[in-house]
Coordinates of C-alpha atoms in Angstrom, one line a residue:
M1067 CA 0.0 0.0 0.0
K1068 CA 1.2 3.5 -0.8
K1069 CA 1.7 5.8 2.2
V1070 CA 3.4 9.1 3.0
V1071 CA 6.7 8.5 4.8
Y1072 CA 9.1 11.0 6.4
E1073 CA 12.9 11.2 6.2
V1074 CA 14.2 12.6 9.5
N1075 CA 17.6 14.0 10.4
N1076 CA 19.7 12.9 13.3
D1077 CA 17.8 15.2 15.6
G1078 CA 14.4 13.6 14.5
Y1079 CA 13.1 16.6 12.4
V1080 CA 11.5 16.0 9.0
I1081 CA 13.8 16.9 6.1
E1082 CA 11.9 15.3 3.3
T1083 CA 8.5 13.7 2.6
Y1084 CA 7.9 10.8 0.2
V1085 CA 5.2 8.5 -1.0
A1086 CA 6.4 5.0 -0.7
E1087 CA 5.2 1.4 -0.8
V1088 CA 4.7 0.3 2.8
G1089 CA 4.3 -3.3 3.9
L1090 CA 1.9 -4.7 6.5
N1091 CA 4.3 -4.0 9.4
D1092 CA 4.9 -0.4 8.2
E1093 CA 8.1 -1.6 6.5
I1094 CA 9.2 0.8 3.7
S1095 CA 10.1 -1.2 0.7
D1096 CA 10.7 1.0 -2.3
I1097 CA 12.9 3.8 -0.9
D1098 CA 16.5 3.1 0.2
K1099 CA 17.0 5.8 2.9
Q1100 CA 18.0 5.7 6.5
H1101 CA 16.0 7.5 9.1
M1102 CA 12.6 6.8 7.4
V1103 CA 9.4 6.9 9.4
S1104 CA 6.1 5.6 8.1
I1105 CA 4.0 6.6 11.1
T1106 CA 1.7 9.5 10.3
I1107 CA 2.4 12.8 12.1
P1108 CA -0.5 13.6 14.4
N1109 CA -2.3 16.9 14.0
G1110 CA -1.5 19.7 16.3
L1111 CA 2.3 19.5 16.3
F1112 CA 3.9 22.8 15.2
K1113 CA 7.4 21.3 14.7
P1114 CA 7.1 17.5 14.6
K1115 CA 10.0 15.5 16.0
W1116 CA 10.5 11.8 15.8
N1117 CA 11.9 10.4 19.1
G1118 CA 12.5 6.9 17.8
V1119 CA 9.1 5.7 19.1
K1120 CA 6.5 8.4 18.4
W1121 CA 6.1 11.9 17.1
I1122 CA 6.5 14.6 19.7
E1123 CA 6.4 18.4 19.8
G1124 CA 9.9 19.7 18.8
A1125 CA 9.1 23.4 19.1
T1126 CA 9.9 25.3 22.2
Q1127 CA 7.2 27.2 24.0
E1128 CA 8.7 30.4 22.7
E1129 CA 8.5 29.2 19.1
I1130 CA 4.9 28.1 19.6
D1131 CA 4.0 31.5 21.1
E1132 CA 5.6 33.2 18.1
I1133 CA 3.7 30.9 15.7
T1134 CA 0.4 31.4 17.4
K1135 CA 0.8 35.1 18.1
V1136 CA -2.1 37.0 16.5
E1137 CA -1.0 40.1 14.8
P1138 CA -3.4 42.9 15.4
S1139 CA -5.0 44.0 12.1
P1140 CA -4.7 47.7 11.3
P1141 CA -7.8 49.6 12.4
N1142 CA -10.5 50.1 9.7
E1143 CA -12.1 53.4 8.9
R1144 CA -14.8 52.9 11.5
E1145 CA -12.3 52.1 14.3
Q1146 CA -10.2 55.1 13.3
T1147 CA -13.2 57.4 13.5
I1148 CA -14.2 56.0 16.9
E1149 CA -10.6 56.6 18.2
L1150 CA -10.7 60.2 16.8
L1151 CA -14.0 60.9 18.4
K1152 CA -12.7 59.5 21.7
K1153 CA -9.7 61.9 21.6
Q1154 CA -11.9 64.8 20.6
N1155 CA -14.3 64.0 23.4
Q1156 CA -11.4 63.9 25.9
A1157 CA -10.2 67.3 24.7
L1158 CA -13.7 68.8 24.9
S1159 CA -14.2 67.4 28.4
K1160 CA -10.9 69.0 29.5
M1161 CA -11.9 72.3 27.8
N1162 CA -15.3 72.1 29.6
T1163 CA -13.6 71.5 33.0
D1164 CA -11.2 74.4 32.4
L1165 CA -14.1 76.7 31.4
S1166 CA -16.1 75.7 34.4
K1167 CA -13.1 76.6 36.7
T1168 CA -12.6 79.9 34.9
N1169 CA -16.3 80.7 35.2
A1170 CA -16.2 79.9 38.9
E1171 CA -13.2 82.2 39.4
L1172 CA -15.0 85.0 37.4
K1173 CA -18.1 84.7 39.6
K1174 CA -15.9 85.0 42.7
S1175 CA -14.2 88.0 41.2
I1176 CA -17.5 89.7 40.2
A1177 CA -18.9 89.0 43.7
L1178 CA -15.8 90.5 45.3
H1179 CA -16.0 93.6 43.0
D1180 CA -19.8 93.9 43.7
G1181 CA -19.0 93.9 47.4
I1182 CA -16.4 96.6 46.9
I1183 CA -18.6 98.7 44.7
S1184 CA -21.5 98.3 47.1
E1185 CA -19.3 99.5 49.9
L1186 CA -18.1 102.5 47.8
V1187 CA -21.7 103.4 46.9
L1188 CA -22.7 103.2 50.5
K1189 CA -19.7 105.4 51.5
M1190 CA -20.5 107.9 48.9
F1191 CA -24.1 107.9 50.0
D1192 CA -23.1 108.4 53.6
E1193 CA -20.7 111.2 52.6
D1194 CA -23.5 112.9 50.5
T1195 CA -25.8 112.7 53.5
E1196 CA -23.3 114.2 55.8
V1197 CA -22.7 117.2 53.5
M1198 CA -26.3 118.0 53.4

């Protein structure tokens, strides 16, 4: 029966893939190569490695993390608009806060001046009444 077989290097990593005639005991008959493996590589291995008995994961955790790392896609027009609106909203909120503070300071200043003016008017009124 024809089957996919794998040639592995001395470290157990696949260096070539062949289709070969395989006997009942998984014996490879029509390829004269050392380090041939006829056992199918199981799904889910990122870097298959033959340990002499079975296929194992040959990738380090760092390599797996790099392979499976999801690159963020660039923001689309809608996302860009949302980000711009968020920034504008923050800027407007700060402006509103600053204007509220300025308004409160102006009210205090006006009240203070109103008090001073009221005192001056009263003084002037008192002085006018004394003269008469």
